[in-house]
XYZ file of N, CA, C and O in Angstrom:
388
model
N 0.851 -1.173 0.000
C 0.000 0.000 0.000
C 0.896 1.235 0.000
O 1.696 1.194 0.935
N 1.015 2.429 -0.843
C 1.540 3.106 -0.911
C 1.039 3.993 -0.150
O -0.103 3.831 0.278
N 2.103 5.611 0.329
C 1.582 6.143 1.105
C -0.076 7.247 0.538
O -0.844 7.889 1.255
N -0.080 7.118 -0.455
C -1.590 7.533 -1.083
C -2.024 7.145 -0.674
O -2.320 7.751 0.356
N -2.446 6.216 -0.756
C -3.359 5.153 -1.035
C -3.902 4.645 0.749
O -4.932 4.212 1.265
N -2.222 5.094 1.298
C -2.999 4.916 3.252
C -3.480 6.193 3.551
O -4.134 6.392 4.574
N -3.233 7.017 2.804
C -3.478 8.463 3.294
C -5.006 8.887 2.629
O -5.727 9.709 3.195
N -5.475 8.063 1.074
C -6.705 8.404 1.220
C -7.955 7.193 2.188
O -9.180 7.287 2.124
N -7.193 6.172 2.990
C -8.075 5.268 3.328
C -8.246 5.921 4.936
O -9.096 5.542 5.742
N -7.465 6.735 5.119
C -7.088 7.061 6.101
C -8.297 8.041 6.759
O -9.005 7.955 7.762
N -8.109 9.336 5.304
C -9.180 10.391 5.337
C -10.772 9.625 5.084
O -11.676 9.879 5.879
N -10.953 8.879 4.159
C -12.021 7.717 4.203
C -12.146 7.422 6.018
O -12.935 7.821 6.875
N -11.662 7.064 6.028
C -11.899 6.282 7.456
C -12.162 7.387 8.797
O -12.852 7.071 9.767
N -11.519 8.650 8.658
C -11.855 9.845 9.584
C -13.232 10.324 9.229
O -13.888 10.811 10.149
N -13.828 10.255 7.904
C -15.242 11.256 7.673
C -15.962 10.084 7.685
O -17.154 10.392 7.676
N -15.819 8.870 7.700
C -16.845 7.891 8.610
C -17.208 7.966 9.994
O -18.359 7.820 10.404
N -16.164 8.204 10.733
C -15.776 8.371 11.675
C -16.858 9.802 12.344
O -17.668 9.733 13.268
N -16.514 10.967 11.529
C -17.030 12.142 11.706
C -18.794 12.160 11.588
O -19.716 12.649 12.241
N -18.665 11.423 10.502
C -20.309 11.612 10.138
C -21.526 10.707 11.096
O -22.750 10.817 11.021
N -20.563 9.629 12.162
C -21.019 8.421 13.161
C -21.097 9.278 14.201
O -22.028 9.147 14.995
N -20.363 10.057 14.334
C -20.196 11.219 15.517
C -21.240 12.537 15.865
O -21.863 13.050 16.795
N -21.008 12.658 14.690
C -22.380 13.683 14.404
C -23.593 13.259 14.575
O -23.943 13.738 15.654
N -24.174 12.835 14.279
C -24.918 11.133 14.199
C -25.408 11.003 15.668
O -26.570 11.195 16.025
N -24.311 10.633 16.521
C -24.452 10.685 17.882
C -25.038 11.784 18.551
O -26.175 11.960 18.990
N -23.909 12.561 18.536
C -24.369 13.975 18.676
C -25.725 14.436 18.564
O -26.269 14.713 19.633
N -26.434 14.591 17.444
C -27.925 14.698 16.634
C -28.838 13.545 18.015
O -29.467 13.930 19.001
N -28.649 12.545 17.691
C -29.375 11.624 18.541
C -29.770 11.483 20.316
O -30.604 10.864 20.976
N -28.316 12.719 20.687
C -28.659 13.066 22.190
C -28.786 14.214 22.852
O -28.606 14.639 23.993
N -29.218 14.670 21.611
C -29.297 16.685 21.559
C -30.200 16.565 22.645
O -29.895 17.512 23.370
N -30.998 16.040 23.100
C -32.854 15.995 23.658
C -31.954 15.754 25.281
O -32.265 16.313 26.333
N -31.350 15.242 25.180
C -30.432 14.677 26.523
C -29.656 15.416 28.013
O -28.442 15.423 28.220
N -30.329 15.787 28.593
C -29.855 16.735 29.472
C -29.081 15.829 30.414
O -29.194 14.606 30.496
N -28.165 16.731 31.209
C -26.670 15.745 32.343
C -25.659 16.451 31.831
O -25.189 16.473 30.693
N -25.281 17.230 33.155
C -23.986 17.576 33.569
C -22.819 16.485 32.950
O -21.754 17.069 32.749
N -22.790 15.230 32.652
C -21.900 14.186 32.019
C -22.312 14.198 30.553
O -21.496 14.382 29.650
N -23.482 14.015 30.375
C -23.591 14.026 28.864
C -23.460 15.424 28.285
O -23.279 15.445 27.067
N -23.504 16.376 28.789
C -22.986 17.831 28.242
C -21.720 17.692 28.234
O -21.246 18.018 27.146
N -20.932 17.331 29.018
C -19.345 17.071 29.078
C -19.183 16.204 27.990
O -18.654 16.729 27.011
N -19.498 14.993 27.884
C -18.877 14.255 26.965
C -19.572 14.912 25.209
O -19.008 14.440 24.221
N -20.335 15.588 25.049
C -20.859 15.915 23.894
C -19.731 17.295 23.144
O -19.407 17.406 21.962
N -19.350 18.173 24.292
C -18.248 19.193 23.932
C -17.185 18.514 23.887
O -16.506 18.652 22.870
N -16.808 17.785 24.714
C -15.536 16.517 23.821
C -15.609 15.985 22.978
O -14.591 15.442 22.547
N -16.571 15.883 22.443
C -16.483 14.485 21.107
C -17.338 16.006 19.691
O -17.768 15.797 18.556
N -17.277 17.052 20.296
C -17.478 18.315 19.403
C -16.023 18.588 18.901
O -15.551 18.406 17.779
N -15.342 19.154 20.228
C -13.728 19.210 20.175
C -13.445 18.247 19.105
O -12.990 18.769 18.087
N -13.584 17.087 19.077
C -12.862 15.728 18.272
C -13.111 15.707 17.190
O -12.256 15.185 16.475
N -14.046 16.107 16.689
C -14.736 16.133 15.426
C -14.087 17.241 14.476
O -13.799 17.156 13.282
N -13.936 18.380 15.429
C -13.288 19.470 14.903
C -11.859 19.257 14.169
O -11.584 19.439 12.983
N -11.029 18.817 15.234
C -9.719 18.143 15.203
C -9.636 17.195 13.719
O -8.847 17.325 12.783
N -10.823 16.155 13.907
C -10.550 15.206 12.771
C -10.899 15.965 11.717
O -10.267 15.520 10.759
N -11.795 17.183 11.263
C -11.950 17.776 10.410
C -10.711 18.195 10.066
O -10.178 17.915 8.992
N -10.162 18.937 11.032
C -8.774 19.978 10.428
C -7.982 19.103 9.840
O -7.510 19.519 8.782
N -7.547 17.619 10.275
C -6.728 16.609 10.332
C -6.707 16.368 8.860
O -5.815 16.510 8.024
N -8.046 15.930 8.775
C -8.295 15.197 6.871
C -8.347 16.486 6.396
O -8.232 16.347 5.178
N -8.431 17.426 6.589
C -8.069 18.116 5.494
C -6.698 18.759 5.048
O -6.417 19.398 4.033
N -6.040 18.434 5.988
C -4.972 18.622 6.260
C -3.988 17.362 4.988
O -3.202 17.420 4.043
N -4.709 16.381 5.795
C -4.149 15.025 4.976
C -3.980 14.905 3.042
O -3.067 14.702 2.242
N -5.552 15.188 2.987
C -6.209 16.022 1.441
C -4.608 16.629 0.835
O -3.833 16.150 0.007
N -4.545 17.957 1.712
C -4.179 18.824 1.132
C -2.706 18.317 0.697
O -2.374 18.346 -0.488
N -1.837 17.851 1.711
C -0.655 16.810 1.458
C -0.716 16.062 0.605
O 0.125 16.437 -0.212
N -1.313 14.987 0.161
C -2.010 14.156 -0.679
C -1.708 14.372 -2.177
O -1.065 13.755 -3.026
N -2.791 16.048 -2.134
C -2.424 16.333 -3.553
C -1.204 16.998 -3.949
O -0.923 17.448 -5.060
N -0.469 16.998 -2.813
C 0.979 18.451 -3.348
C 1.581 17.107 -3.361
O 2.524 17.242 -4.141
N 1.581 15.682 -2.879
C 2.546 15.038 -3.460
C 2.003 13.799 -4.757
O 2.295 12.698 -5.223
N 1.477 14.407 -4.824
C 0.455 13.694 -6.112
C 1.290 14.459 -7.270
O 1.828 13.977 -8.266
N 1.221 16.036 -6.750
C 1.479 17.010 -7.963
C 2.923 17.084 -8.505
O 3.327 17.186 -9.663
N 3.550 17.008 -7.387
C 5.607 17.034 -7.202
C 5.875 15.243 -7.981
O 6.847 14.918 -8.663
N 4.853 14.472 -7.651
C 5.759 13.033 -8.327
C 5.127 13.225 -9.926
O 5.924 12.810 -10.767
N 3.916 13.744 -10.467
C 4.227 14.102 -11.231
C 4.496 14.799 -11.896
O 4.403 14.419 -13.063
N 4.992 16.227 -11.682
C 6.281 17.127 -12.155
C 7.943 16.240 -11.914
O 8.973 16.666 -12.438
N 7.918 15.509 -11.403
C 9.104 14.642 -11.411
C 8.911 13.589 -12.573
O 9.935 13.184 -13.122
N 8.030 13.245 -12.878
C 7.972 12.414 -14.118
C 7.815 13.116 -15.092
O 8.381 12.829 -16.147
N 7.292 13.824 -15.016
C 7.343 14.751 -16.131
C 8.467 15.215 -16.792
O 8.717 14.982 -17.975
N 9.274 15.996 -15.891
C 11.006 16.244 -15.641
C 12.058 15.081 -16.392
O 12.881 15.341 -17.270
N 11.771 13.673 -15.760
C 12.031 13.157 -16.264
C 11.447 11.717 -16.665
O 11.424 10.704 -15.965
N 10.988 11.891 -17.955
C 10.268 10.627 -18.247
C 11.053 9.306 -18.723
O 10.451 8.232 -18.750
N 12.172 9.382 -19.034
C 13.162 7.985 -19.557
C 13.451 7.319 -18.070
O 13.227 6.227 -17.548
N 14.024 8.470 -17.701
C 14.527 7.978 -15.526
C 13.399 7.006 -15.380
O 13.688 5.811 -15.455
N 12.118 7.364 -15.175
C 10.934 6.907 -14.814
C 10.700 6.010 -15.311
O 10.102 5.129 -14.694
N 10.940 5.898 -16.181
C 10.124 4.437 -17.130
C 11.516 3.313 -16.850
O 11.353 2.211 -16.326
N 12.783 3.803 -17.276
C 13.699 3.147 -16.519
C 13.732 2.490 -15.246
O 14.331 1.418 -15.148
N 13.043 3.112 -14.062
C 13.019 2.728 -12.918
C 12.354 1.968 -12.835
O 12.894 0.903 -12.534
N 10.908 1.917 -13.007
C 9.621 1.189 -13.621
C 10.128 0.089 -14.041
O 9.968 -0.988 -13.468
N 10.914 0.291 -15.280
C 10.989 -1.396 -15.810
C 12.087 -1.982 -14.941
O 12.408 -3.106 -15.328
N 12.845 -1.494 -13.742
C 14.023 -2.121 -13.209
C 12.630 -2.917 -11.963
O 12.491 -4.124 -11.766
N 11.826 -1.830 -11.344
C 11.464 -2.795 -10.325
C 10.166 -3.600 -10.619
O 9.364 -3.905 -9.738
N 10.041 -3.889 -11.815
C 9.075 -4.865 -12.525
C 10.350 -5.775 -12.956
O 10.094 -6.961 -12.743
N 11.273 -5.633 -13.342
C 11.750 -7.038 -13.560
C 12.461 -7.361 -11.934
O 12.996 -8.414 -11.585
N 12.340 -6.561 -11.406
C 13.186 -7.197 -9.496
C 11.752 -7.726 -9.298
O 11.902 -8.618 -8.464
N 11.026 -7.690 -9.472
C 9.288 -8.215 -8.740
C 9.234 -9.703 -9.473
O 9.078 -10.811 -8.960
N 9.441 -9.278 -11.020
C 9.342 -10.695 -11.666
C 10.420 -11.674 -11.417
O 10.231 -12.874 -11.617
N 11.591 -11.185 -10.969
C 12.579 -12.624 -10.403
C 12.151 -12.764 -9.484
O 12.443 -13.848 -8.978
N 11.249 -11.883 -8.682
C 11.250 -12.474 -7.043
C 10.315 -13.447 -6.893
O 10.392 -14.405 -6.123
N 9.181 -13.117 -7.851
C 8.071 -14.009 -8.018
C 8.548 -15.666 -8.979
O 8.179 -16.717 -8.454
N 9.053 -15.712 -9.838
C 9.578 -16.545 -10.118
C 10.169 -17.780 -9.388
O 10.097 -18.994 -9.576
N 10.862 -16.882 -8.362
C 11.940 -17.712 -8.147
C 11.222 -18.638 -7.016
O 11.997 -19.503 -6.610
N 9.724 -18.682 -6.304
C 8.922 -19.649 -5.652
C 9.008 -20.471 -6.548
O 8.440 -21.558 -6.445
Protein backbone atom coordinates (compact mmCIF):
# COMPACT_ATOMS: atom_id res chain seq x y z
CA UNK A 1 0.00 0.00 0.00
CA UNK A 2 1.54 3.11 -0.91
CA UNK A 3 1.58 6.14 1.10
CA UNK A 4 -1.59 7.53 -1.08
CA UNK A 5 -3.36 5.15 -1.03
CA UNK A 6 -3.00 4.92 3.25
CA UNK A 7 -3.48 8.46 3.29
CA UNK A 8 -6.71 8.40 1.22
CA UNK A 9 -8.07 5.27 3.33
CA UNK A 10 -7.09 7.06 6.10
CA UNK A 11 -9.18 10.39 5.34
CA UNK A 12 -12.02 7.72 4.20
CA UNK A 13 -11.90 6.28 7.46
CA UNK A 14 -11.86 9.84 9.58
CA UNK A 15 -15.24 11.26 7.67
CA UNK A 16 -16.84 7.89 8.61
CA UNK A 17 -15.78 8.37 11.68
CA UNK A 18 -17.03 12.14 11.71
CA UNK A 19 -20.31 11.61 10.14
CA UNK A 20 -21.02 8.42 13.16
CA UNK A 21 -20.20 11.22 15.52
CA UNK A 22 -22.38 13.68 14.40
CA UNK A 23 -24.92 11.13 14.20
CA UNK A 24 -24.45 10.69 17.88
CA UNK A 25 -24.37 13.97 18.68
CA UNK A 26 -27.92 14.70 16.63
CA UNK A 27 -29.38 11.62 18.54
CA UNK A 28 -28.66 13.07 22.19
CA UNK A 29 -29.30 16.69 21.56
CA UNK A 30 -32.85 16.00 23.66
CA UNK A 31 -30.43 14.68 26.52
CA UNK A 32 -29.85 16.74 29.47
CA UNK A 33 -26.67 15.74 32.34
CA UNK A 34 -23.99 17.58 33.57
CA UNK A 35 -21.90 14.19 32.02
CA UNK A 36 -23.59 14.03 28.86
CA UNK A 37 -22.99 17.83 28.24
CA UNK A 38 -19.35 17.07 29.08
CA UNK A 39 -18.88 14.26 26.97
CA UNK A 40 -20.86 15.92 23.89
CA UNK A 41 -18.25 19.19 23.93
CA UNK A 42 -15.54 16.52 23.82
CA UNK A 43 -16.48 14.49 21.11
CA UNK A 44 -17.48 18.32 19.40
CA UNK A 45 -13.73 19.21 20.18
CA UNK A 46 -12.86 15.73 18.27
CA UNK A 47 -14.74 16.13 15.43
CA UNK A 48 -13.29 19.47 14.90
CA UNK A 49 -9.72 18.14 15.20
CA UNK A 50 -10.55 15.21 12.77
CA UNK A 51 -11.95 17.78 10.41
CA UNK A 52 -8.77 19.98 10.43
CA UNK A 53 -6.73 16.61 10.33
CA UNK A 54 -8.29 15.20 6.87
CA UNK A 55 -8.07 18.12 5.49
CA UNK A 56 -4.97 18.62 6.26
CA UNK A 57 -4.15 15.03 4.98
CA UNK A 58 -6.21 16.02 1.44
CA UNK A 59 -4.18 18.82 1.13
CA UNK A 60 -0.66 16.81 1.46
CA UNK A 61 -2.01 14.16 -0.68
CA UNK A 62 -2.42 16.33 -3.55
CA UNK A 63 0.98 18.45 -3.35
CA UNK A 64 2.55 15.04 -3.46
CA UNK A 65 0.45 13.69 -6.11
CA UNK A 66 1.48 17.01 -7.96
CA UNK A 67 5.61 17.03 -7.20
CA UNK A 68 5.76 13.03 -8.33
CA UNK A 69 4.23 14.10 -11.23
CA UNK A 70 6.28 17.13 -12.16
CA UNK A 71 9.10 14.64 -11.41
CA UNK A 72 7.97 12.41 -14.12
CA UNK A 73 7.34 14.75 -16.13
CA UNK A 74 11.01 16.24 -15.64
CA UNK A 75 12.03 13.16 -16.26
CA UNK A 76 10.27 10.63 -18.25
CA UNK A 77 13.16 7.98 -19.56
CA UNK A 78 14.53 7.98 -15.53
CA UNK A 79 10.93 6.91 -14.81
CA UNK A 80 10.12 4.44 -17.13
CA UNK A 81 13.70 3.15 -16.52
CA UNK A 82 13.02 2.73 -12.92
CA UNK A 83 9.62 1.19 -13.62
CA UNK A 84 10.99 -1.40 -15.81
CA UNK A 85 14.02 -2.12 -13.21
CA UNK A 86 11.46 -2.80 -10.32
CA UNK A 87 9.07 -4.87 -12.52
CA UNK A 88 11.75 -7.04 -13.56
CA UNK A 89 13.19 -7.20 -9.50
CA UNK A 90 9.29 -8.21 -8.74
CA UNK A 91 9.34 -10.70 -11.67
CA UNK A 92 12.58 -12.62 -10.40
CA UNK A 93 11.25 -12.47 -7.04
CA UNK A 94 8.07 -14.01 -8.02
CA UNK A 95 9.58 -16.54 -10.12
CA UNK A 96 11.94 -17.71 -8.15
CA UNK A 97 8.92 -19.65 -5.65
Amino acid sequence: MTTEQANERLAGDLKALMRDAEELMKATAGQAGEKLTEMRSRLAAAIESAKTTCHRMEEKTVAAAKVTDRTIREHPYESIGIAFGIGLLVGVLVARK
